[in-house]
mmCIF file of C-alpha atoms in Angstrom:
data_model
loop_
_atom_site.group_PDB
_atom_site.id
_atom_site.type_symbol
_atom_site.label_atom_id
_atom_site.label_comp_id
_atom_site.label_asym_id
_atom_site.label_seq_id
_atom_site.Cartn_x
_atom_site.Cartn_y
_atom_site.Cartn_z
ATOM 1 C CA UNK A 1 0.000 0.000 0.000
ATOM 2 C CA UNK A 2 1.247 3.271 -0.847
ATOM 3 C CA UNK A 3 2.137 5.298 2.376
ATOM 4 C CA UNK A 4 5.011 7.157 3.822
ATOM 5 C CA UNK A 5 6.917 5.703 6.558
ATOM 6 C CA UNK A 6 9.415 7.187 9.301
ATOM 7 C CA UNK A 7 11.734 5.225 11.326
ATOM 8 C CA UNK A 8 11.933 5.211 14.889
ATOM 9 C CA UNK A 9 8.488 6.345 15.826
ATOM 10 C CA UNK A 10 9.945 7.482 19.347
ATOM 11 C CA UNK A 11 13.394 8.265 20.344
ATOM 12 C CA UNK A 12 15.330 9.214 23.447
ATOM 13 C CA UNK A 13 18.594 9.760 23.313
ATOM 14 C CA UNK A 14 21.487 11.845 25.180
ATOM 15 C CA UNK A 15 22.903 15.655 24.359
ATOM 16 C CA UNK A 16 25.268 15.551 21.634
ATOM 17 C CA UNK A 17 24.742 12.299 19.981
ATOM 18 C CA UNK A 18 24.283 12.272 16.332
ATOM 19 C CA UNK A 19 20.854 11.015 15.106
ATOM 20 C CA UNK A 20 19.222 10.330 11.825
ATOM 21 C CA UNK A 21 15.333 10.233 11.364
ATOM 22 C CA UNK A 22 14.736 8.221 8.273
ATOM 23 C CA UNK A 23 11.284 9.525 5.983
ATOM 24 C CA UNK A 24 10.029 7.224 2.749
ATOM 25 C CA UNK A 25 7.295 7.539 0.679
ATOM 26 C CA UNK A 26 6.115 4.580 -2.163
ATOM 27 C CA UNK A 27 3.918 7.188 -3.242
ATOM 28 C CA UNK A 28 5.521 8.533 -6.337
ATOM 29 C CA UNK A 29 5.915 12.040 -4.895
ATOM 30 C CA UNK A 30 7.980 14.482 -5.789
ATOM 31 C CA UNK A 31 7.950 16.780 -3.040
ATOM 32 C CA UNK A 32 8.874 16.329 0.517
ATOM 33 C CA UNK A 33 8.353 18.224 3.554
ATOM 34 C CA UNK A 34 9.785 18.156 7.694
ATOM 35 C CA UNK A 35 7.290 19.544 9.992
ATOM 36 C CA UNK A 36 8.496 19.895 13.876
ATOM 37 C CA UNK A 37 5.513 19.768 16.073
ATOM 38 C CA UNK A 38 5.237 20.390 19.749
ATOM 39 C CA UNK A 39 1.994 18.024 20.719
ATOM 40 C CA UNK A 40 -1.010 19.376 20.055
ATOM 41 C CA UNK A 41 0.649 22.254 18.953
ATOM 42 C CA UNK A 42 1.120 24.244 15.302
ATOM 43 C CA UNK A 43 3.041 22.273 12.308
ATOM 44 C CA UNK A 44 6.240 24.194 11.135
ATOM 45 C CA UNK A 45 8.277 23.667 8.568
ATOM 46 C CA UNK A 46 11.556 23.400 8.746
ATOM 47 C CA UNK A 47 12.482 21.806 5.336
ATOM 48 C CA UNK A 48 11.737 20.846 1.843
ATOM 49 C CA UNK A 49 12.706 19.527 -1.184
ATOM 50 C CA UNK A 50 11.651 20.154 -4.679
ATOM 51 C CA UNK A 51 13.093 16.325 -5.626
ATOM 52 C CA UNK A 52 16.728 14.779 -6.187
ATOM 53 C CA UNK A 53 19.333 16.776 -4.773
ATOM 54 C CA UNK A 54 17.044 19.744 -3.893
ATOM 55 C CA UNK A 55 16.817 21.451 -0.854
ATOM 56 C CA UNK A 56 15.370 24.222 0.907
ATOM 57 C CA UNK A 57 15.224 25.348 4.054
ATOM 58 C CA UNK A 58 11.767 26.064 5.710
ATOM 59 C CA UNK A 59 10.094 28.957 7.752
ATOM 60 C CA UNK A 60 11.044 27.708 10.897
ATOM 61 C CA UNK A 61 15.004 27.980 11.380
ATOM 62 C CA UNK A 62 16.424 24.850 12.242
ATOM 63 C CA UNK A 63 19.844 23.045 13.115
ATOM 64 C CA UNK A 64 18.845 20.033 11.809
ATOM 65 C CA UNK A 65 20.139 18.754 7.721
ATOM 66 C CA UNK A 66 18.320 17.030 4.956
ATOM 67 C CA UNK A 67 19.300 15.070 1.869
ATOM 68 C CA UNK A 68 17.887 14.207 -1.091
ATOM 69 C CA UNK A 69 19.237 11.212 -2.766
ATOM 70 C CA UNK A 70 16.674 9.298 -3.631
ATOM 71 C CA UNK A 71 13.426 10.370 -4.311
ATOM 72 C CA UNK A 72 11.310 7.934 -2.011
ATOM 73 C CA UNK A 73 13.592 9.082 0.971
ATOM 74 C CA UNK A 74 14.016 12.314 2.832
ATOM 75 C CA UNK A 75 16.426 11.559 5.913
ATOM 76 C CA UNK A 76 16.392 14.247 8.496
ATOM 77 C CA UNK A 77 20.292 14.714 10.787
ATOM 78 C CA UNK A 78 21.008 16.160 13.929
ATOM 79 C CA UNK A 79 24.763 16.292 14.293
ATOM 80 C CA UNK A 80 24.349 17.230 17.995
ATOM 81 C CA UNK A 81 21.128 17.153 19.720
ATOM 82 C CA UNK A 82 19.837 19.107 22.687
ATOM 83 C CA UNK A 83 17.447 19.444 25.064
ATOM 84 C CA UNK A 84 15.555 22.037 22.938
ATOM 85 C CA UNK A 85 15.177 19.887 20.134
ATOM 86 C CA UNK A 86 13.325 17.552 22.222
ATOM 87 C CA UNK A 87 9.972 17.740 19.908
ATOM 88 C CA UNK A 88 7.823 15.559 17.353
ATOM 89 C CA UNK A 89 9.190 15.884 13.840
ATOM 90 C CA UNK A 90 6.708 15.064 10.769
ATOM 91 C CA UNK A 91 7.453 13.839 7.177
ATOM 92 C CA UNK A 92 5.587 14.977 4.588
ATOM 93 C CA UNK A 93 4.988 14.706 0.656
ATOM 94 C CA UNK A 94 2.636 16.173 -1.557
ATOM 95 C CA UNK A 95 2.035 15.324 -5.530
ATOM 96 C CA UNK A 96 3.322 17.577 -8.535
ATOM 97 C CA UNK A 97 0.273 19.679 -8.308
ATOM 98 C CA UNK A 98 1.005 20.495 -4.543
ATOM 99 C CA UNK A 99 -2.575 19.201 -3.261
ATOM 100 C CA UNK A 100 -3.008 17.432 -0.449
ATOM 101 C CA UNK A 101 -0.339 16.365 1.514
ATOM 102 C CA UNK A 102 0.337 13.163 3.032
ATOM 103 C CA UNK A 103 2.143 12.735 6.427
ATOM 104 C CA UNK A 104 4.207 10.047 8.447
ATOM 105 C CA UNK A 105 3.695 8.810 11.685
ATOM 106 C CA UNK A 106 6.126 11.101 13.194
ATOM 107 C CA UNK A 107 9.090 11.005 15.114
ATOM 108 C CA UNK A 108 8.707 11.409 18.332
ATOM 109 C CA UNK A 109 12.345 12.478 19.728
ATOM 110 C CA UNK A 110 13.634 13.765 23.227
ATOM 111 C CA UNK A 111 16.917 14.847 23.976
ATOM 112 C CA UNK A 112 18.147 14.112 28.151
ATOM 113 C CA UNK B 1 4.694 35.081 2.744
ATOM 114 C CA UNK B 2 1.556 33.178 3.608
ATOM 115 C CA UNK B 3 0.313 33.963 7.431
ATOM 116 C CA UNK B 4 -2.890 32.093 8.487
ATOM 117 C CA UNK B 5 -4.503 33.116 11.563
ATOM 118 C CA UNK B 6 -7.012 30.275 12.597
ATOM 119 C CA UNK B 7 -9.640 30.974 15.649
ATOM 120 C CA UNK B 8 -10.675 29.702 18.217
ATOM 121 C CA UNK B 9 -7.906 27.922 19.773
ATOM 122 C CA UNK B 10 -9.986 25.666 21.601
ATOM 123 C CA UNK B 11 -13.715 24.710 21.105
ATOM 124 C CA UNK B 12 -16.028 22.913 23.232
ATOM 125 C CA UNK B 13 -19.384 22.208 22.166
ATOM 126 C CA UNK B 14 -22.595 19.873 23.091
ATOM 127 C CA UNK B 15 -22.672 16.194 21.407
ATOM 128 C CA UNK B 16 -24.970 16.771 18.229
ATOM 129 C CA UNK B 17 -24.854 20.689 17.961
ATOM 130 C CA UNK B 18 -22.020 22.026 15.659
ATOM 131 C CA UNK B 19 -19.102 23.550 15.622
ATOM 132 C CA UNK B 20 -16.880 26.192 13.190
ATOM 133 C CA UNK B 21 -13.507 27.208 12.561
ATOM 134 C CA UNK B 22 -12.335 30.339 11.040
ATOM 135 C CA UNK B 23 -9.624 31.063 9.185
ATOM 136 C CA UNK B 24 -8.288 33.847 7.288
ATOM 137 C CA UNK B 25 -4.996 33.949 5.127
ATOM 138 C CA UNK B 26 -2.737 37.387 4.080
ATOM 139 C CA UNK B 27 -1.707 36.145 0.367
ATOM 140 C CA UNK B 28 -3.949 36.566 -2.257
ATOM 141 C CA UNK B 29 -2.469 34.547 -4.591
ATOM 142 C CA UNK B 30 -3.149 30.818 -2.500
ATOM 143 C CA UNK B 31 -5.984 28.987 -4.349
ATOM 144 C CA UNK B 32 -6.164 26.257 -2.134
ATOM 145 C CA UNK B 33 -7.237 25.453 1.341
ATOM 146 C CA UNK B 34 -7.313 22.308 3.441
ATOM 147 C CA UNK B 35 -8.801 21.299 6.382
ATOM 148 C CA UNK B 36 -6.592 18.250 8.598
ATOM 149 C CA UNK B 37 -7.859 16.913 11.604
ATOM 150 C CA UNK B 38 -5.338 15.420 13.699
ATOM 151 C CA UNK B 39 -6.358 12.936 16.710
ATOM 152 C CA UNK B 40 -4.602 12.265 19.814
ATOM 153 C CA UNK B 41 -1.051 10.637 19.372
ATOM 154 C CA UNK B 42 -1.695 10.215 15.301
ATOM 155 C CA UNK B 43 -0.736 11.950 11.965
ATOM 156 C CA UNK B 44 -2.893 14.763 10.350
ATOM 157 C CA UNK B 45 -4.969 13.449 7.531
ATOM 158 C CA UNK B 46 -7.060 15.490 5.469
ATOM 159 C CA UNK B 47 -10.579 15.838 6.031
ATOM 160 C CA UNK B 48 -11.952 18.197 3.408
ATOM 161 C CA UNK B 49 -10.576 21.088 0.764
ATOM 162 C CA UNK B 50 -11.418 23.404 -1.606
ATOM 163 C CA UNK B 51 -9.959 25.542 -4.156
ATOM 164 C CA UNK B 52 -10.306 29.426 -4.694
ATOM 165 C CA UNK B 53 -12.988 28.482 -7.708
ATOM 166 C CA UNK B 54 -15.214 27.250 -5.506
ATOM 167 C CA UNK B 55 -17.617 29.099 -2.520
ATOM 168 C CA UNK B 56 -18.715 26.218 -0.591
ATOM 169 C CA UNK B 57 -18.120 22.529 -0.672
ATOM 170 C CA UNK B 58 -19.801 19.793 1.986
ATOM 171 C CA UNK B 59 -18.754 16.351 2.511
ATOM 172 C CA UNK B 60 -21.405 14.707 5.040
ATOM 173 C CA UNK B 61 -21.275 16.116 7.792
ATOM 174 C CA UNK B 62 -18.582 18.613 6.942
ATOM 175 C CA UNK B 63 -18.934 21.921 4.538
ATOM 176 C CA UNK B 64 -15.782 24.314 4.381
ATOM 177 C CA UNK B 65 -16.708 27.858 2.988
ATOM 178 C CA UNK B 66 -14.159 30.660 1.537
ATOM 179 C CA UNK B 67 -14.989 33.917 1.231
ATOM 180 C CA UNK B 68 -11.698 35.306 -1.120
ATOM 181 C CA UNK B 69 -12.800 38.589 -1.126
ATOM 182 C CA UNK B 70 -12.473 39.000 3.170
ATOM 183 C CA UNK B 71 -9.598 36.133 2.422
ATOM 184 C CA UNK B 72 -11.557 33.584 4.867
ATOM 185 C CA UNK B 73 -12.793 30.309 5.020
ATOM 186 C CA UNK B 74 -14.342 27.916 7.670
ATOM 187 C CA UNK B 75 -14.870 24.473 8.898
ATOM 188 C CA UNK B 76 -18.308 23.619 10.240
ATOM 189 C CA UNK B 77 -18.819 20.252 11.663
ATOM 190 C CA UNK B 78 -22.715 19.911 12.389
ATOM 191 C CA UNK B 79 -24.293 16.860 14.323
ATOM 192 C CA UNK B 80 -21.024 16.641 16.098
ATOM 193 C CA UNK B 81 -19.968 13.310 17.788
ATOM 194 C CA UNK B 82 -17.410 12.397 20.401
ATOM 195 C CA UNK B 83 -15.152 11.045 17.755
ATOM 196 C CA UNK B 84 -14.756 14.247 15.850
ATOM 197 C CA UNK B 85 -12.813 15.322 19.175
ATOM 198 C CA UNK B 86 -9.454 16.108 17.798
ATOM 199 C CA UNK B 87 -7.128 18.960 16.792
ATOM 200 C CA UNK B 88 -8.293 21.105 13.414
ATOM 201 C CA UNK B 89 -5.663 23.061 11.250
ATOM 202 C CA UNK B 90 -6.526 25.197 8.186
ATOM 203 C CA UNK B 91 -4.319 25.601 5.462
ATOM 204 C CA UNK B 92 -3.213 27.514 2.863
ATOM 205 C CA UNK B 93 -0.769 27.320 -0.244
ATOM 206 C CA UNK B 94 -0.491 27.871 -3.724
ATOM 207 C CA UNK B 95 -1.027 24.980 -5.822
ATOM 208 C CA UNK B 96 1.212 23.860 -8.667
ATOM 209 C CA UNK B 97 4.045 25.691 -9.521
ATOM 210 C CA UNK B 98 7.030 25.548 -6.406
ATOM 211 C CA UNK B 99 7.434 23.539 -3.310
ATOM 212 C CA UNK B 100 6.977 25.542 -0.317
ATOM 213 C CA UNK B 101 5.236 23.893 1.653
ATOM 214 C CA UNK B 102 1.591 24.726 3.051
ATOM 215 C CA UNK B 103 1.057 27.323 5.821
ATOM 216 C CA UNK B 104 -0.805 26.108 8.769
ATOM 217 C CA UNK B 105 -2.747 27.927 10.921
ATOM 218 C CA UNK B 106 -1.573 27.234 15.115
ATOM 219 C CA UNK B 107 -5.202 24.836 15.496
ATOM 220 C CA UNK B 108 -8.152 24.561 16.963
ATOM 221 C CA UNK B 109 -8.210 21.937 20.235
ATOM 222 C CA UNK B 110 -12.140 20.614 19.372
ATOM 223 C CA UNK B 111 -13.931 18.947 22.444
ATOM 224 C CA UNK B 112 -17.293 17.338 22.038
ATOM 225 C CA UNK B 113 -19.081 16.964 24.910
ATOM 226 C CA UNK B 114 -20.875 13.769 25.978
#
């Protein structure tokens, strides 16, 4: 079934470790999107990417890196995480027409 | 860019009565507006959309409206149930064209009650 997946679901892990958050889509979509989302709380975005080897930052400044190798898969890096970027981070992709778009699970990470 | 203001923050209402969210949006230019709904501990999905051709579309129990003119639009759930408890956000973008991704407004905490 089509869908986009993110690996872990939850996360804990200690200040200044490295971490990866893995995003990918079998939907045939272009465009990808990170969202960080306190619970409950407003969706930013933090990055995108047009397709292979594009991307932009979002409108919410971030420390965090993307890649764009592949166009099912949208990895989001942390080279050293903290405290304050203890928060639930969203995948996202949308079609070529930039209709609906279609989340992950989410990521729930916190930094101790 | 984009700025969506989305009101109220929270909303409780009666089982059965209804409920509406407003929205309004600063760029002319977006043509198109979804609703997500996002329930406790899960993913937002979409619930309902329209484009800026369109005045009012309904979907069951759901209708969004957009007025472009005032550059609003709103949710209204009527016959609400307890499992339309949930979190609302409103959207806005401009579809085809780039990759920015949509602008959400901050949400609307919906509580139904029994």
């Amino acid at each position: 079934e089509a869908d986009i997946y993110q690996t872990p679901r939850y996360l804990v892990i200690g200040t200044g470790k490295k971490i990866t958050l893995e995003c990918s889509q079998t939907m045939g979509h272009d465009k990808m999107y990170w969202y960080q989302q306190d619970p409950g709380m407003e969706l930013h975005l933090i990055h995108y990417s047009y397709g292979v080897n594009s991307t932009e930052k979002g409108d919410l400044s971030s420390e965090s890196t993307v890649s764009r190798i592949r166009t099912e898969h949208f990895p989001l890096t942390l080279e050293s995480a903290r405290p304050s970027h203890t928060s639930q981070y969203l995948c996202a992709s949308t079609d070529h027409m930039n209709t609906e778009a279609f989340f992950g699970q989410g990521t729930r990470l916190t930094v101790v | 860019g984009e700025n969506v203001e989305q009101h109220p923050s929270t909303l409780s209402v009666q089982e059965g009565d209804s409920a509406v969210i407003k929205c309004t949006y600063s760029d002319s230019a977006s043509n198109y507006f979804p609703w997500y709904k996002q329930e406790l501990g899960k993913r937002p999905q979409l619930i309902i959309d329209i484009r800026s051709n369109v005045g009012e579309k309904k979907d069951q129990r759901i209708a969004v409206t957009l007025n472009k003119t005032a550059k609003h639009f709103s949710l209204h759930i009527t016959e609400t149930q307890p499992e339309d408890s949930a979190v609302y956000f409103c959207a806005a973008r401009i579809s085809g064209g780039g990759a920015d991704g949509l602008t959400f407004g901050k949400g609307t905490h919906l509580i139904i009650q029994p």
